[in-house]
Coordinates of N, CA and C in Angstrom, one line a residue:
M1061 N -33.3 -27.5 84.4 CA -34.5 -27.6 83.6 C -34.4 -28.9 82.8
R1062 N -35.5 -29.5 82.7 CA -35.5 -30.8 82.1 C -36.3 -30.7 80.8
T1063 N -35.8 -31.3 79.7 CA -36.5 -31.4 78.4 C -37.1 -32.8 78.2
L1064 N -38.3 -32.8 77.7 CA -39.0 -34.1 77.5 C -38.5 -34.9 76.3
G1065 N -38.0 -34.2 75.3 CA -37.5 -34.9 74.1 C -36.2 -34.2 73.6
K1066 N -35.7 -34.8 72.6 CA -34.5 -34.2 72.0 C -34.9 -32.9 71.3
A1067 N -34.0 -31.9 71.4 CA -34.3 -30.7 70.7 C -34.2 -30.9 69.2
K1068 N -35.2 -30.5 68.5 CA -35.2 -30.7 67.0 C -34.5 -29.5 66.3
K1069 N -33.7 -29.9 65.4 CA -33.0 -28.9 64.6 C -33.4 -29.0 63.2
G1070 N -33.4 -27.9 62.4 CA -33.8 -27.8 61.0 C -33.4 -26.5 60.4
I1071 N -33.7 -26.3 59.2 CA -33.3 -25.1 58.6 C -34.4 -24.0 58.9
S1072 N -34.0 -22.8 58.9 CA -34.9 -21.8 59.2 C -35.9 -21.6 58.0
P1073 N -37.1 -21.1 58.3 CA -38.1 -20.9 57.3 C -37.6 -19.9 56.2
V1074 N -36.8 -19.0 56.5 CA -36.3 -18.0 55.5 C -35.4 -18.8 54.5
I1075 N -34.5 -19.6 54.9 CA -33.6 -20.4 54.1 C -34.5 -21.3 53.2
A1076 N -35.5 -22.0 53.8 CA -36.3 -22.9 53.1 C -37.1 -22.1 51.9
T1077 N -37.5 -20.9 52.2 CA -38.2 -20.1 51.2 C -37.3 -19.8 50.1
I1078 N -36.1 -19.4 50.4 CA -35.1 -19.0 49.3 C -34.8 -20.2 48.4
I1079 N -34.7 -21.4 49.0 CA -34.4 -22.6 48.3 C -35.6 -23.0 47.4
L1080 N -36.8 -22.9 47.9 CA -38.0 -23.1 47.1 C -38.1 -22.1 45.9
I1081 N -37.8 -20.9 46.1 CA -37.9 -19.9 45.0 C -36.8 -20.2 44.0
A1082 N -35.6 -20.6 44.4 CA -34.6 -20.9 43.4 C -35.0 -22.1 42.6
I1083 N -35.5 -23.1 43.2 CA -36.0 -24.3 42.5 C -37.1 -24.0 41.5
T1084 N -38.0 -23.1 41.9 CA -39.1 -22.7 41.0 C -38.5 -21.9 39.8
I1085 N -37.6 -21.1 40.0 CA -37.0 -20.3 38.9 C -36.3 -21.2 37.9
V1086 N -35.5 -22.2 38.4 CA -34.8 -23.1 37.5 C -35.8 -24.0 36.7
I1087 N -36.9 -24.4 37.3 CA -37.9 -25.2 36.6 C -38.6 -24.3 35.5
A1088 N -38.9 -23.0 35.9 CA -39.5 -22.1 34.9 C -38.6 -21.9 33.7
I1089 N -37.3 -21.7 33.9 CA -36.4 -21.5 32.8 C -36.3 -22.8 31.9
A1090 N -36.3 -23.9 32.5 CA -36.3 -25.2 31.7 C -37.5 -25.3 30.9
V1091 N -38.7 -25.1 31.5 CA -40.0 -25.2 30.8 C -40.0 -24.1 29.6
A1092 N -39.6 -22.9 29.9 CA -39.6 -21.9 28.9 C -38.7 -22.2 27.7
A1093 N -37.5 -22.8 28.0 CA -36.6 -23.2 27.0 C -37.1 -24.3 26.1
W1094 N -37.8 -25.2 26.8 CA -38.4 -26.3 26.0 C -39.5 -25.8 25.1
V1095 N -40.4 -25.0 25.7 CA -41.6 -24.5 24.9 C -41.1 -23.6 23.8
F1096 N -40.1 -22.8 23.9 CA -39.7 -21.9 22.9 C -38.6 -22.5 22.0
G1097 N -38.2 -23.7 22.2 CA -37.3 -24.4 21.4 C -35.8 -24.0 21.5
L1098 N -35.4 -23.5 22.6 CA -34.0 -23.1 22.8 C -33.0 -24.2 22.7
F1099 N -33.5 -25.4 23.0 CA -32.6 -26.6 23.0 C -33.0 -27.5 21.8
K1100 N -33.3 -27.0 20.7 CA -33.7 -27.7 19.5 C -32.8 -28.9 19.2
S1101 N -31.5 -28.6 19.2 CA -30.5 -29.6 18.7 C -30.5 -30.8 19.7
Y1102 N -31.0 -30.6 20.9 CA -31.0 -31.7 21.9 C -32.3 -32.3 22.0
T1103 N -33.4 -31.6 21.7 CA -34.7 -32.2 21.9 C -35.4 -32.6 20.6
G1104 N -35.1 -32.2 19.5 CA -35.8 -32.5 18.3 C -35.1 -33.4 17.4
G1105 N -35.7 -33.7 16.3 CA -35.1 -34.6 15.3 C -34.2 -33.7 14.4
P1106 N -33.9 -34.3 13.2 CA -33.0 -33.5 12.4 C -33.6 -32.3 11.8
A1107 N -32.8 -31.2 11.7 CA -33.4 -29.9 11.2 C -33.4 -30.0 9.7
V1108 N -32.7 -30.9 9.0 CA -32.7 -31.0 7.6 C -33.4 -32.3 7.1
T1109 N -34.4 -32.1 6.2 CA -35.1 -33.2 5.7 C -35.2 -33.2 4.2
I1110 N -35.4 -34.4 3.6 CA -35.6 -34.6 2.2 C -37.1 -34.8 1.9
N1111 N -37.7 -34.0 1.1 CA -39.1 -34.2 0.8 C -39.2 -35.2 -0.4
A1112 N -39.4 -36.5 0.0 CA -39.4 -37.6 -1.0 C -40.5 -37.4 -2.0
A1113 N -41.7 -36.8 -1.6 CA -42.8 -36.7 -2.5 C -42.5 -35.7 -3.6
Q1114 N -41.6 -34.7 -3.4 CA -41.3 -33.8 -4.4 C -40.0 -34.1 -5.1
S1115 N -39.3 -35.1 -4.6 CA -38.0 -35.5 -5.2 C -38.2 -36.6 -6.2
S1116 N -37.3 -36.8 -7.2 CA -37.4 -37.8 -8.2 C -36.1 -38.3 -8.6
C1117 N -36.0 -39.5 -9.1 CA -34.8 -40.1 -9.7 C -35.2 -40.7 -11.0
K1118 N -34.2 -40.5 -12.0 CA -34.4 -41.1 -13.3 C -33.3 -42.1 -13.6
G1119 N -33.7 -43.3 -13.8 CA -32.8 -44.4 -14.1 C -32.0 -44.2 -15.3
G1120 N -30.8 -44.8 -15.3 CA -29.9 -44.6 -16.5 C -28.5 -45.1 -16.1
S1121 N -27.6 -44.9 -17.1 CA -26.2 -45.2 -16.9 C -25.4 -44.0 -17.2
P1122 N -25.1 -43.1 -16.4 CA -25.6 -43.1 -15.0 C -27.0 -42.4 -14.8
G1123 N -27.6 -42.7 -13.7 CA -28.9 -42.1 -13.4 C -28.7 -40.8 -12.7
S1124 N -29.8 -40.1 -12.4 CA -29.7 -38.8 -11.7 C -30.9 -38.7 -10.8
C1125 N -30.8 -37.9 -9.8 CA -31.8 -37.7 -8.8 C -31.9 -36.2 -8.5
S1126 N -33.1 -35.7 -8.4 CA -33.4 -34.3 -8.0 C -34.0 -34.4 -6.7
L1127 N -33.4 -33.9 -5.6 CA -33.9 -34.0 -4.3 C -34.2 -32.6 -3.7
V1128 N -35.4 -32.5 -3.2 CA -35.9 -31.2 -2.6 C -35.5 -31.3 -1.1
V1129 N -34.6 -30.5 -0.6 CA -34.1 -30.5 0.7 C -34.6 -29.3 1.5
S1130 N -35.1 -29.5 2.7 CA -35.5 -28.3 3.4 C -34.8 -28.3 4.8
N1131 N -34.5 -27.0 5.2 CA -33.7 -26.8 6.4 C -34.6 -26.0 7.4
Q1132 N -35.1 -26.7 8.4 CA -35.9 -26.0 9.4 C -35.1 -25.4 10.5
G1133 N -33.8 -25.7 10.5 CA -32.9 -25.2 11.6 C -32.6 -23.7 11.5
G1134 N -31.8 -23.3 12.5 CA -31.5 -21.9 12.6 C -30.2 -21.5 11.9
N1135 N -29.5 -22.5 11.4 CA -28.2 -22.2 10.7 C -28.2 -22.9 9.3
S1136 N -27.5 -22.3 8.4 CA -27.4 -22.9 7.0 C -26.5 -24.1 7.1
V1137 N -26.8 -25.1 6.3 CA -26.0 -26.3 6.2 C -25.6 -26.6 4.8
S1138 N -24.5 -27.3 4.6 CA -24.1 -27.7 3.3 C -24.1 -29.2 3.1
I1139 N -24.5 -29.6 1.9 CA -24.5 -31.0 1.6 C -23.1 -31.3 0.9
V1140 N -22.3 -32.1 1.5 CA -21.0 -32.3 1.1 C -20.7 -33.6 0.4
G1141 N -21.7 -34.5 0.5 CA -21.5 -35.8 -0.2 C -22.8 -36.6 -0.2
A1142 N -22.8 -37.7 -1.0 CA -24.0 -38.5 -1.1 C -23.7 -39.9 -1.4
T1143 N -24.6 -40.8 -1.1 CA -24.5 -42.2 -1.5 C -25.8 -42.6 -2.0
V1144 N -25.8 -43.5 -3.0 CA -27.1 -44.1 -3.5 C -26.9 -45.6 -3.4
N1145 N -27.7 -46.2 -2.6 CA -27.6 -47.7 -2.3 C -26.2 -48.1 -1.9
G1146 N -25.5 -47.2 -1.1 CA -24.2 -47.5 -0.6 C -23.1 -47.1 -1.6
Q1147 N -23.4 -46.7 -2.8 CA -22.4 -46.3 -3.8 C -22.1 -44.8 -3.7
T1148 N -20.9 -44.4 -3.7 CA -20.6 -43.0 -3.7 C -21.1 -42.3 -4.9
A1149 N -21.8 -41.2 -4.7 CA -22.4 -40.4 -5.8 C -21.9 -39.0 -5.7
I1150 N -22.3 -38.2 -6.7 CA -21.9 -36.8 -6.8 C -23.0 -35.9 -6.5
V1151 N -22.8 -34.8 -5.7 CA -23.8 -33.8 -5.4 C -23.5 -32.6 -6.3
A1152 N -24.5 -32.2 -7.0 CA -24.4 -31.0 -7.9 C -25.4 -30.0 -7.5
A1153 N -25.0 -28.7 -7.7 CA -26.0 -27.6 -7.4 C -26.9 -27.3 -8.6
A1154 N -26.4 -27.7 -9.8 CA -27.2 -27.6 -11.0 C -27.6 -29.0 -11.5
S1155 N -28.4 -29.1 -12.5 CA -28.8 -30.4 -13.0 C -27.6 -31.2 -13.4
C1156 N -27.8 -32.6 -13.4 CA -26.7 -33.5 -13.7 C -26.2 -33.3 -15.1
A1157 N -27.1 -33.0 -16.0 CA -26.8 -32.8 -17.5 C -25.8 -31.7 -17.7
S1158 N -25.9 -30.7 -16.8 CA -25.0 -29.5 -17.0 C -23.7 -29.6 -16.3
T1159 N -23.4 -30.7 -15.7 CA -22.2 -30.9 -15.0 C -21.4 -32.1 -15.5
S1160 N -20.1 -32.1 -15.2 CA -19.3 -33.3 -15.6 C -19.7 -34.5 -14.7
A1161 N -20.6 -34.2 -13.7 CA -21.0 -35.3 -12.8 C -21.8 -36.3 -13.5
S1162 N -22.3 -36.1 -14.7 CA -23.2 -37.0 -15.3 C -22.4 -38.2 -15.8
T1163 N -21.1 -38.2 -15.8 CA -20.3 -39.3 -16.3 C -20.0 -40.4 -15.3
S1164 N -19.3 -40.1 -14.2 CA -19.0 -41.1 -13.3 C -18.6 -40.5 -11.9
A1165 N -19.1 -41.1 -10.9 CA -18.8 -40.6 -9.5 C -17.3 -40.7 -9.2
S1166 N -16.6 -41.6 -9.9 CA -15.2 -41.8 -9.6 C -14.3 -40.8 -10.3
T1167 N -14.8 -40.1 -11.3 CA -14.0 -39.2 -12.1 C -14.3 -37.7 -11.8
S1168 N -15.2 -37.4 -10.9 CA -15.6 -36.0 -10.7 C -15.8 -35.8 -9.2
A1169 N -15.6 -34.6 -8.8 CA -15.8 -34.2 -7.3 C -17.1 -33.6 -7.1
S1170 N -17.7 -33.8 -5.9 CA -19.0 -33.2 -5.6 C -18.9 -31.7 -5.4
A1171 N -19.9 -31.0 -5.8 CA -20.1 -29.6 -5.5 C -20.7 -29.5 -4.1
I1172 N -20.5 -28.4 -3.4 CA -21.2 -28.2 -2.2 C -22.5 -27.5 -2.4
V1173 N -23.6 -28.1 -1.9 CA -24.9 -27.4 -2.1 C -25.2 -26.9 -0.7
T1174 N -25.5 -25.6 -0.6 CA -25.8 -25.0 0.7 C -27.3 -24.7 0.8
V1175 N -27.9 -25.1 1.9 CA -29.3 -24.8 2.2 C -29.4 -23.8 3.3
S1176 N -29.9 -22.6 3.1 CA -29.9 -21.6 4.1 C -30.9 -22.0 5.2
A1177 N -30.8 -21.3 6.3 CA -31.7 -21.5 7.4 C -33.1 -21.2 7.0
G1178 N -34.1 -22.1 7.3 CA -35.5 -21.9 7.0 C -35.8 -22.0 5.5
A1179 N -34.9 -22.4 4.7 CA -35.1 -22.4 3.2 C -35.2 -23.8 2.7
V1180 N -35.6 -23.9 1.4 CA -35.7 -25.1 0.6 C -34.8 -25.0 -0.6
A1181 N -34.1 -26.0 -0.9 CA -33.1 -26.0 -2.0 C -33.2 -27.4 -2.8
T1182 N -32.8 -27.4 -4.0 CA -32.7 -28.6 -4.8 C -31.3 -29.1 -4.9
A1183 N -31.0 -30.3 -4.6 CA -29.7 -30.9 -4.7 C -29.8 -32.0 -5.8
Y1184 N -28.9 -32.1 -6.7 CA -28.9 -33.1 -7.7 C -27.8 -34.1 -7.3
V1185 N -28.2 -35.4 -7.4 CA -27.3 -36.5 -7.1 C -27.1 -37.3 -8.4
C1186 N -25.8 -37.4 -8.8 CA -25.5 -38.0 -10.1 C -24.4 -39.0 -10.0
G1187 N -24.1 -39.7 -11.1 CA -22.9 -40.5 -11.2 C -23.1 -42.0 -10.8
V1188 N -24.3 -42.4 -10.5 CA -24.5 -43.8 -10.1 C -25.5 -44.4 -11.0
T1189 N -25.2 -45.7 -11.5 CA -26.1 -46.3 -12.4 C -27.2 -47.1 -11.6
F1190 N -28.5 -46.9 -12.1 CA -29.6 -47.6 -11.5 C -30.7 -47.7 -12.6
T1191 N -31.7 -48.5 -12.4 CA -32.7 -48.7 -13.5 C -34.0 -48.2 -13.0
A1192 N -34.9 -47.9 -13.9 CA -36.3 -47.5 -13.6 C -37.0 -48.6 -12.8
G1193 N -37.7 -48.3 -11.7 CA -38.4 -49.2 -10.9 C -37.6 -49.7 -9.7
Q1194 N -36.3 -49.4 -9.7 CA -35.4 -49.8 -8.6 C -35.6 -48.9 -7.4
T1195 N -35.7 -49.5 -6.2 CA -35.8 -48.7 -5.0 C -34.4 -48.2 -4.6
L1196 N -34.3 -46.9 -4.4 CA -33.0 -46.3 -4.0 C -33.0 -45.8 -2.6
T1197 N -32.0 -46.1 -1.9 CA -31.8 -45.4 -0.6 C -30.7 -44.4 -0.7
I1198 N -31.1 -43.1 -0.6 CA -30.2 -42.0 -0.8 C -29.8 -41.4 0.5
T1199 N -28.5 -41.2 0.8 CA -28.1 -40.6 2.0 C -27.2 -39.4 1.6
L1200 N -27.6 -38.3 2.2 CA -26.8 -37.0 2.1 C -25.9 -36.8 3.3
Q1201 N -24.7 -36.5 3.1 CA -23.8 -36.1 4.2 C -23.7 -34.6 4.3
L1202 N -23.9 -34.1 5.5 CA -23.9 -32.7 5.8 C -22.6 -32.2 6.4
N1203 N -22.3 -31.0 6.3 CA -21.1 -30.4 6.9 C -21.1 -30.5 8.4
T1204 N -22.2 -30.7 9.0 CA -22.3 -30.8 10.5 C -21.9 -32.2 10.9
G1205 N -21.7 -33.1 10.0 CA -21.3 -34.5 10.4 C -22.5 -35.4 10.4
S1206 N -23.7 -34.9 10.3 CA -24.9 -35.8 10.3 C -25.3 -36.2 8.9
T1207 N -26.2 -37.1 8.8 CA -26.7 -37.6 7.5 C -28.2 -37.5 7.5
V1208 N -28.7 -37.4 6.3 CA -30.2 -37.4 6.1 C -30.4 -38.5 5.0
T1209 N -31.4 -39.4 5.2 CA -31.6 -40.5 4.3 C -33.1 -40.5 3.9
T1210 N -33.3 -40.9 2.6 CA -34.7 -41.1 2.1 C -34.7 -42.3 1.2
T1211 N -35.8 -42.8 0.9 CA -36.0 -43.9 -0.1 C -36.9 -43.4 -1.2
I1212 N -36.5 -43.6 -2.5 CA -37.2 -43.2 -3.7 C -37.2 -44.3 -4.7
V1213 N -38.3 -44.5 -5.4 CA -38.3 -45.5 -6.5 C -38.0 -44.7 -7.8
A1214 N -37.0 -45.2 -8.5 CA -36.6 -44.5 -9.7 C -37.6 -44.7 -10.8
S1215 N -37.7 -43.7 -11.7 CA -38.7 -43.8 -12.8 C -37.9 -44.0 -14.1

């Protein structure tokens, strides 16, 4: 018997159907995870933000800042350090006047301020000298290793 062309080989329709179903399921899981935010830490911005409109800084020697910090993430985070215009500052859970932090950043240790998941907290930054009208770049260091930065004009 003679064949006119080469015999064509391929995968069976059953195997092709199984592969297509598997690909469809993987795509559906990826889309659902993206829609429902299961990969927030990989797809979104920082979960912790400083609300600059509600925060304030008062110039002085030393000056003090009251920062409203919100945590939209699923886990609580702690603020473990701060800088103001590159100078090491002190983080306090209570107002700067009620802590020894009002004296100098070099003579006092920072307190840890914890912001629960989905909550808003106030963190006080103390121990750095600045004047009214000065633009301040404030960076908070978190226990996760990330930082959050905002800019505020001191009053």
